[in-house]
Short mmCIF file of C-alpha atoms in Angstrom, two decimals:
data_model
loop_
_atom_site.label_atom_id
_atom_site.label_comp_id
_atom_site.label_asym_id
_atom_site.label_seq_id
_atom_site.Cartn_x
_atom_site.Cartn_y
_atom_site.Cartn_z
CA UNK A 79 -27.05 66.77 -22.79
CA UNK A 80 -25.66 63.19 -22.53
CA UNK A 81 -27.49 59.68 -22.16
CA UNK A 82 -24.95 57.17 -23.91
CA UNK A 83 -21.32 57.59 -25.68
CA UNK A 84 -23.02 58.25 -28.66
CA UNK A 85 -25.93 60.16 -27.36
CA UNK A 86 -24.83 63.74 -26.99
CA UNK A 87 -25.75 66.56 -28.57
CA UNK A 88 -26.21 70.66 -27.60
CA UNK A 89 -29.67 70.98 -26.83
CA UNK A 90 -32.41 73.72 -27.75
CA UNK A 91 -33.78 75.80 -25.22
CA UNK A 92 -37.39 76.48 -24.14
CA UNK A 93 -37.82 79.26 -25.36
CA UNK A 94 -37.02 77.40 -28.89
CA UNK A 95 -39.66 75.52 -28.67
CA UNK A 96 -41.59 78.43 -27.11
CA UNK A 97 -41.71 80.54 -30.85
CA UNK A 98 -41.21 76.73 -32.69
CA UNK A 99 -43.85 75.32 -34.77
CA UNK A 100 -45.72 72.94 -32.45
CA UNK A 101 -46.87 69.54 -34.59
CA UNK A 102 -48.91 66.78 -34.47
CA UNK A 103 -48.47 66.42 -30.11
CA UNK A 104 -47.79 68.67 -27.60
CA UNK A 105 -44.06 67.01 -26.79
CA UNK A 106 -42.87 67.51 -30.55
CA UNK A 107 -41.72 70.94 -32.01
CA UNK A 108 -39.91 71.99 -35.13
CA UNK A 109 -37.72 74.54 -34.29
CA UNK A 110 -38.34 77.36 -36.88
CA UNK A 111 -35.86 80.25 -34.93
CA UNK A 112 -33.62 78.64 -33.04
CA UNK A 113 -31.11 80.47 -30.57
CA UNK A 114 -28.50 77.84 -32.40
CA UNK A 115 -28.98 78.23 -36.16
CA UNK A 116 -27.58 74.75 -36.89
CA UNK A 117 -30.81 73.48 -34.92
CA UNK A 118 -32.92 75.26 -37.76
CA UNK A 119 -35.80 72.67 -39.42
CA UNK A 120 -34.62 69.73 -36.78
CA UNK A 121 -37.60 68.35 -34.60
CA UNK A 122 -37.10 68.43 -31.06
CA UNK A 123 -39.45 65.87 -28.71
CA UNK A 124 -38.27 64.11 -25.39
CA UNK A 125 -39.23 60.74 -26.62
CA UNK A 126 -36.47 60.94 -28.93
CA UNK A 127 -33.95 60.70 -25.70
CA UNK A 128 -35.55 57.93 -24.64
CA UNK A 129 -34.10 54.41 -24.24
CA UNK A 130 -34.38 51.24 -22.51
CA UNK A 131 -34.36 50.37 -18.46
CA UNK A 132 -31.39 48.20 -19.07
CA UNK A 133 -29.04 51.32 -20.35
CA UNK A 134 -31.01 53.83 -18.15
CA UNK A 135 -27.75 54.19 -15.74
CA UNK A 136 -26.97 57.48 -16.19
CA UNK A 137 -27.87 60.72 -17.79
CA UNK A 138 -27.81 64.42 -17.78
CA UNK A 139 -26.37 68.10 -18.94
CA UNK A 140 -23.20 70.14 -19.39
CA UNK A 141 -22.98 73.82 -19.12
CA UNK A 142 -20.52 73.95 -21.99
CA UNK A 143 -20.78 77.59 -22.06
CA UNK A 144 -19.28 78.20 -19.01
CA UNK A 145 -15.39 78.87 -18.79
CA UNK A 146 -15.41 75.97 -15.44
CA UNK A 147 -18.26 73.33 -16.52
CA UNK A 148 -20.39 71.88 -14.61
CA UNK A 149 -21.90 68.50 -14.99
CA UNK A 150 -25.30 67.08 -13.51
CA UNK A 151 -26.41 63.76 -13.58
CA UNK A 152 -28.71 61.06 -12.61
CA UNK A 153 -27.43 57.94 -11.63
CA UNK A 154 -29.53 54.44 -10.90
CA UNK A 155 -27.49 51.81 -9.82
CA UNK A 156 -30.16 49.15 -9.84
CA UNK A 157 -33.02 48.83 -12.63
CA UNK A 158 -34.78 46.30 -9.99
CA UNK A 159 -37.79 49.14 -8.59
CA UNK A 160 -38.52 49.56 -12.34
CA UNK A 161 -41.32 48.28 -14.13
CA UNK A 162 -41.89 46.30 -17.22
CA UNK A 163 -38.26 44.54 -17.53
CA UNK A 164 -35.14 45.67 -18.84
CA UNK A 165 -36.29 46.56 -22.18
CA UNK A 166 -39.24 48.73 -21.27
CA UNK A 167 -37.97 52.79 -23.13
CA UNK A 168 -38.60 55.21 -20.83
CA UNK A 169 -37.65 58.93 -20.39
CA UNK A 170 -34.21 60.61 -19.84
CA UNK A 171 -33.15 64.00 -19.94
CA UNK A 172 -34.97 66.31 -22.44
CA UNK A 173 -35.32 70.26 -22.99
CA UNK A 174 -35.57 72.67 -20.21
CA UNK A 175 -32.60 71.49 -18.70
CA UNK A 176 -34.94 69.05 -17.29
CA UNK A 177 -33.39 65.65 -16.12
CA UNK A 178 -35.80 62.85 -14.73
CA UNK A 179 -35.51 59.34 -12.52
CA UNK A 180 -38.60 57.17 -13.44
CA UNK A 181 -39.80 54.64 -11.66
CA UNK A 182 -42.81 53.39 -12.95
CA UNK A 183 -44.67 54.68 -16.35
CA UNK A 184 -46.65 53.32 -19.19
CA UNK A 185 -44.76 55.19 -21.72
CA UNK A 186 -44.10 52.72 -25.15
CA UNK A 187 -46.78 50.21 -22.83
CA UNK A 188 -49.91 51.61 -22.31
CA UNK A 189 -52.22 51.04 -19.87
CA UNK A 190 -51.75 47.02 -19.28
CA UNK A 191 -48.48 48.01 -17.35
CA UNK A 192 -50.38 50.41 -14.63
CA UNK A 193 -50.46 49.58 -11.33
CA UNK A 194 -53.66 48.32 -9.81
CA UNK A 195 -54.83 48.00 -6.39
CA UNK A 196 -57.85 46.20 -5.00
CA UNK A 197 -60.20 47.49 -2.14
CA UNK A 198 -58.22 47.16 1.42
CA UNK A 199 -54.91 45.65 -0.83
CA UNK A 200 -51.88 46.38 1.03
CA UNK A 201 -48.89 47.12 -0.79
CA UNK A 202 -44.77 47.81 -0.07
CA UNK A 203 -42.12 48.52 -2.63
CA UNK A 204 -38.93 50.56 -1.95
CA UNK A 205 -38.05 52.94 -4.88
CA UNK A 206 -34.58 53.64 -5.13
CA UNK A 207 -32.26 54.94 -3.93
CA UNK A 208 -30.88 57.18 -6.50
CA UNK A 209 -27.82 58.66 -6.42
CA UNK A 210 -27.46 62.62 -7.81
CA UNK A 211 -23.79 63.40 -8.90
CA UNK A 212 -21.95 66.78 -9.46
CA UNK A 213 -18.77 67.39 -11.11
CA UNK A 214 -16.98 70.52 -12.49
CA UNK A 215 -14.28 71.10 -14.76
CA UNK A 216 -11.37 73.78 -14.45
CA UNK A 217 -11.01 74.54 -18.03
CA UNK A 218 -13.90 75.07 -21.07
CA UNK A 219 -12.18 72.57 -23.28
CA UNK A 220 -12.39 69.46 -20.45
CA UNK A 221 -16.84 70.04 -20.60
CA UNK A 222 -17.23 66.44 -22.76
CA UNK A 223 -14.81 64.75 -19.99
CA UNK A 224 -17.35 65.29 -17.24
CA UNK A 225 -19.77 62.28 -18.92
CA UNK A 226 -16.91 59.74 -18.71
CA UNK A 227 -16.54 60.53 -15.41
CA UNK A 228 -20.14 60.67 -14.58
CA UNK A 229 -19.94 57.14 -15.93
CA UNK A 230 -16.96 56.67 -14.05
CA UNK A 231 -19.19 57.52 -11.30
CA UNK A 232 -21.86 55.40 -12.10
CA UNK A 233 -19.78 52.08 -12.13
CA UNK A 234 -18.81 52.86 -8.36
CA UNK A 235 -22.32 53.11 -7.20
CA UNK A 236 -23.44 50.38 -9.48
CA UNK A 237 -20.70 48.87 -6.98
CA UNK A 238 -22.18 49.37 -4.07
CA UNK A 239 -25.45 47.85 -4.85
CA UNK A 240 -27.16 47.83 -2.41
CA UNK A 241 -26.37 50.41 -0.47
CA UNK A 242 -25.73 49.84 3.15
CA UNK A 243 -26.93 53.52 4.25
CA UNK A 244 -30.53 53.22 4.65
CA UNK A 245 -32.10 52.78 7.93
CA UNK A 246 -35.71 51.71 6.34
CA UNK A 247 -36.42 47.79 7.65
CA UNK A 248 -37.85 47.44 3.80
CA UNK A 249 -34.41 48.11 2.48
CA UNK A 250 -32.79 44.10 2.17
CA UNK A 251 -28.68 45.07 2.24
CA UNK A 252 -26.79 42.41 0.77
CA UNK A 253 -26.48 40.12 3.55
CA UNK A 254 -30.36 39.70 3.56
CA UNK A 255 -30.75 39.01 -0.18
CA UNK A 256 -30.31 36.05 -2.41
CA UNK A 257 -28.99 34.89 -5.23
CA UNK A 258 -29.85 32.42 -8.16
CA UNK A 259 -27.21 30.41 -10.19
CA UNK A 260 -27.69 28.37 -13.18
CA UNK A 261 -27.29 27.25 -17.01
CA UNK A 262 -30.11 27.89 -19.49
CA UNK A 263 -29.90 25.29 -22.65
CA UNK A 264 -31.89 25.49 -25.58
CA UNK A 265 -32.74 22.49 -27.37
CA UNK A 266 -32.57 22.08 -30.94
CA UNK A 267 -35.12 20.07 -31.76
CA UNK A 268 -34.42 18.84 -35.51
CA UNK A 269 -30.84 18.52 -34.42
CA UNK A 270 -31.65 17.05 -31.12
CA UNK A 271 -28.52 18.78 -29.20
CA UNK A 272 -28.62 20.90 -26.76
CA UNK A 273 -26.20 23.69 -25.93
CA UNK A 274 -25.65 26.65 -23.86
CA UNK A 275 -28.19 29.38 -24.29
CA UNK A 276 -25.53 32.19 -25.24
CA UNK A 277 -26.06 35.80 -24.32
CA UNK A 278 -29.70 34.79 -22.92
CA UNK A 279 -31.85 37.70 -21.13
CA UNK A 280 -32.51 35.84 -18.00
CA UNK A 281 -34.72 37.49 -14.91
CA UNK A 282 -36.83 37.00 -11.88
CA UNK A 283 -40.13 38.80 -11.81
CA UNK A 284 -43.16 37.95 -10.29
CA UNK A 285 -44.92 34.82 -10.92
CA UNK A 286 -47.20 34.68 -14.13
CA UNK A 287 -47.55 33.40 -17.60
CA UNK A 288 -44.09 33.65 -20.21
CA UNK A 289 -43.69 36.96 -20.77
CA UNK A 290 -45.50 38.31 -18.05
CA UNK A 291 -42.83 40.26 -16.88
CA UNK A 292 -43.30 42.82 -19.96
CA UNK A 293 -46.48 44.01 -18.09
CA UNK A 294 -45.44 43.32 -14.64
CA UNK A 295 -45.00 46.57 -12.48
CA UNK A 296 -45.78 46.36 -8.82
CA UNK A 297 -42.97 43.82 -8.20
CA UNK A 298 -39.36 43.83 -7.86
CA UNK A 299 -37.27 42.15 -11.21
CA UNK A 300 -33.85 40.87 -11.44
CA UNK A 301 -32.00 40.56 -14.60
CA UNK A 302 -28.63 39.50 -16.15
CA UNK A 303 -27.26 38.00 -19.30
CA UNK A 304 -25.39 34.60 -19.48
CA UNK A 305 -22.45 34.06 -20.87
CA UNK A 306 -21.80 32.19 -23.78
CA UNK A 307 -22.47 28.87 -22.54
CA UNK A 308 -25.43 29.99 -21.10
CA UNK A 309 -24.32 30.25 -17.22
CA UNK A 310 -25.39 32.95 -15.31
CA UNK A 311 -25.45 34.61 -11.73
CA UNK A 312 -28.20 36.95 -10.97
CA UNK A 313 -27.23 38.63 -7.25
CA UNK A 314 -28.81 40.75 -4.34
CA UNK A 315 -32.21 39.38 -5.22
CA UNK A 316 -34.78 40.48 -2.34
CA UNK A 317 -36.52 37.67 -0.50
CA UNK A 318 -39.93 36.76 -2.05
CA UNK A 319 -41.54 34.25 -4.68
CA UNK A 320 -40.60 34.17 -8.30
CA UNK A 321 -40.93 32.76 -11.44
CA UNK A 322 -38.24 32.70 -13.81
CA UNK A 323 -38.10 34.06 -17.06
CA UNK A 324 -36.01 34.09 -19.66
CA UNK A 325 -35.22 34.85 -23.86
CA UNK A 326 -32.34 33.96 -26.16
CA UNK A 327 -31.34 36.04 -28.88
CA UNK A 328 -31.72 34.36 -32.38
CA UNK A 329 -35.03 31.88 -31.05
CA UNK A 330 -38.21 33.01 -31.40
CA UNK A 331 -40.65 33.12 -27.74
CA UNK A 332 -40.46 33.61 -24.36
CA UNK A 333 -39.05 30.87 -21.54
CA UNK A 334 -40.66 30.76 -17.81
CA UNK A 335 -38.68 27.81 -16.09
CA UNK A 336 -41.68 25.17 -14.65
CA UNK A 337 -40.86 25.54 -10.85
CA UNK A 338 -41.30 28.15 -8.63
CA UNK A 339 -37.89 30.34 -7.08
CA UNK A 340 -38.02 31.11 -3.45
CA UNK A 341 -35.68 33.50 -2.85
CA UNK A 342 -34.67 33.27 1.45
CA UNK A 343 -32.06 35.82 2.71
CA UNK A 344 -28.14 34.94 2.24
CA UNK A 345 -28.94 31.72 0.32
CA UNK A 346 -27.92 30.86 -3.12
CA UNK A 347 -30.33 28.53 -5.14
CA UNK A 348 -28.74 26.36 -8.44
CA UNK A 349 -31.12 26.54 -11.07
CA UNK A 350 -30.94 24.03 -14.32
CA UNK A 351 -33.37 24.96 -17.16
CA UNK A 352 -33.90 24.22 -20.85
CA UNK A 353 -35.32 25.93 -23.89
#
């Protein structure tokens, strides 16, 4: 199984777990007989393949045992039908072979991030599309090489964002989406400079208080990081009303900028905002 570069490891099997020693939780088992005996006394629990929306891209198995591998992945090219921002964990691949897209969850939240609906509310969000990619391999020693090209793969579709396929009206393609512009400074108050808010976590969510976005999950969000003068470019927004929000690495709190972002198809908005 394979999330990240350094995220791979030969997996146990159900039936491990099956005749392991279950523990404190149902997901959690230490695997007293394993089919591999260098898995002997290690815990295995799908949390522990967990990670964060932003690096949720792509993820999935091997069949290393088999003289022409096969690979099997699960690609998202766009984190922006995902709920609680980019550094919400969520769930990967885990034990079963069992490989999963999530959407929405409260995993690592709890229940402030579930979705709630009024009497008579109406509601529209479009979930994905994801994209589901097979490779092979001719030879038993080229397995590993099918994850760089899954994230080969991944880069393409990542590409195409969004993808011009789907017929649904709710589906904005590119030419019907937005795009927001700006520079994020941070003032230094004992100093009284300001400068460029480098490598700042900037995003669109739905309008609420700083932070909101953490707990946000019926809405669409937008993210990006600026550069190290603190420009930034966040693209194929969906039309709507935002707020945006924003943190910088090495400052302590959350940012919403004071004025409201209406995002209109094909327009691009210039945004100027300090810390």
């Amino acid at each position: 199984m394979a999330i990240a570069n350094d995220r791979q490891r030969n997996m146990p099997t159900m039936r491990d777990r099956k005749f392991g020693e279950a523990l404190a939780y149902r997901e959690a088992v230490l695997l007293t007989n394993p089919s591999d005996p260098k898995l002997k006394g290690e815990v295995d629990d799908k949390y522990q393949y967990s990670c964060e929306n932003i690096d949720n891209t792509v993820h999935g198995w091997i069949d290393v045992d088999s003289d022409s591998p096969v690979g099997f992945w699960m690609i998202t090219p766009s984190n922006e039908f995902r709920n609680g921002g980019p550094i919400k964990q969520d769930l990967t691949s885990h034990v079963g072979p069992i490989t999963l897209s999530m959407f929405v969850s409260t995993h690592y939240a709890g229940k402030e991030v579930t979705m709630e609906f009024k009497d008579g509310e109406t509601y529209k969000k479009v979930f994905g599309p994801i994209f589901v990619y097979l490779n092979s391999a001719s030879t038993k020693n080229q397995a590993l090489s099918l994850w760089s090209d899954a994230v080969l793969q991944k880069s393409k579709e990542v590409r195409k964002w969004p993808y011009d396929f789907p017929k649904s009206k709710d589906f904005f393609p590119s030419n019907k989406r937005g795009t927001v512009m700006g520079r994020l400074y941070v003032h230094e108050r004992y100093n009284n400079i300001f400068k460029g808010a480098s490598k700042a976590y900037i995003g669109l969510a739905l309008p609420g208080d700083a932070g909101s976005w953490q707990k946000e999950s019926k809405g669409y969000q937008f993210w990006t990081r600026a550069n190290g003068a603190g420009s930034f470019t966040i693209k194929n927004i969906v039309p709507g009303v935002y707020n945006l929000y924003a943190w910088v690495p090495g400052f302590i709190g959350d940012y919403k900028y004071n004025a409201t972002i209406i995002i209109k198809p094909g327009k691009i908005l210039w945004v100027k905002a300090q810390i």
